[in-house]
């Protein structure tokens, strides 16, 4: 398993935890716009963090 793939999987794990936290936080706020913003931020991170982890991990840990 390559370092890049491990970085992508770590990014995915962090994104899933953050998505769960932001969804939980969205249930506790009153404004609909805030709920929408929190959900969009969570799903955006679900895409971006694995991609960032895939490209950054080889630079940090070597290939």
Tab-separated table of C-alpha atoms in Angstrom:
chain	number	residue	atom	x	y	z
A	1	UNK	CA	0.000	0.000	0.000
A	2	UNK	CA	1.493	3.312	-1.034
A	3	UNK	CA	1.992	6.316	1.206
A	4	UNK	CA	-0.369	8.335	-1.000
A	5	UNK	CA	-3.172	5.823	-0.544
A	6	UNK	CA	-2.655	5.748	3.215
A	7	UNK	CA	-2.789	9.562	3.254
A	8	UNK	CA	-6.038	9.466	1.308
A	9	UNK	CA	-7.550	6.946	3.708
A	10	UNK	CA	-6.490	8.993	6.731
A	11	UNK	CA	-8.030	12.064	5.117
A	12	UNK	CA	-11.232	10.126	4.494
A	13	UNK	CA	-11.362	9.001	8.117
A	14	UNK	CA	-10.900	12.528	9.396
A	15	UNK	CA	-13.522	13.807	6.955
A	16	UNK	CA	-16.073	11.219	8.094
A	17	UNK	CA	-15.577	12.131	11.752
A	18	UNK	CA	-15.834	15.820	10.924
A	19	UNK	CA	-18.970	15.231	8.825
A	20	UNK	CA	-20.625	13.429	11.719
A	21	UNK	CA	-19.691	16.264	14.085
A	22	UNK	CA	-20.979	18.962	11.734
A	23	UNK	CA	-24.243	17.076	11.130
A	24	UNK	CA	-24.712	16.782	14.897
A	25	UNK	CA	-23.993	20.476	15.286
A	26	UNK	CA	-26.481	21.295	12.499
A	27	UNK	CA	-29.273	19.637	14.479
A	28	UNK	CA	-28.664	22.028	17.381
A	29	UNK	CA	-28.862	25.354	15.540
A	30	UNK	CA	-32.049	27.240	14.738
A	31	UNK	CA	-31.432	29.003	11.429
A	32	UNK	CA	-31.972	27.018	8.243
A	33	UNK	CA	-29.126	28.856	6.516
A	34	UNK	CA	-26.697	27.804	9.234
A	35	UNK	CA	-27.818	24.180	8.956
A	36	UNK	CA	-27.301	24.299	5.208
A	37	UNK	CA	-23.873	25.880	5.560
A	38	UNK	CA	-22.736	23.249	8.080
A	39	UNK	CA	-23.958	20.390	5.894
A	40	UNK	CA	-22.296	21.830	2.778
A	41	UNK	CA	-19.044	22.322	4.690
A	42	UNK	CA	-19.131	18.709	5.874
A	43	UNK	CA	-19.731	17.259	2.428
A	44	UNK	CA	-17.107	19.538	0.898
A	45	UNK	CA	-14.539	18.277	3.370
A	46	UNK	CA	-15.584	14.718	2.558
A	47	UNK	CA	-14.295	15.345	-0.964
A	48	UNK	CA	-11.339	17.630	-0.276
A	49	UNK	CA	-9.589	15.988	2.699
A	50	UNK	CA	-8.918	12.608	1.015
A	51	UNK	CA	-7.591	14.390	-2.080
A	52	UNK	CA	-5.343	16.624	0.006
A	53	UNK	CA	-4.141	13.635	2.038
A	54	UNK	CA	-3.380	11.707	-1.143
A	55	UNK	CA	-1.132	14.444	-2.491
A	56	UNK	CA	0.446	15.741	0.734
A	57	UNK	CA	1.386	12.446	2.415
A	58	UNK	CA	4.158	11.530	-0.089
A	59	UNK	CA	5.731	14.963	0.395
A	60	UNK	CA	5.680	14.679	4.191
A	61	UNK	CA	6.669	11.031	4.613
A	62	UNK	CA	8.551	10.368	1.383
A	63	UNK	CA	7.724	7.876	-1.306
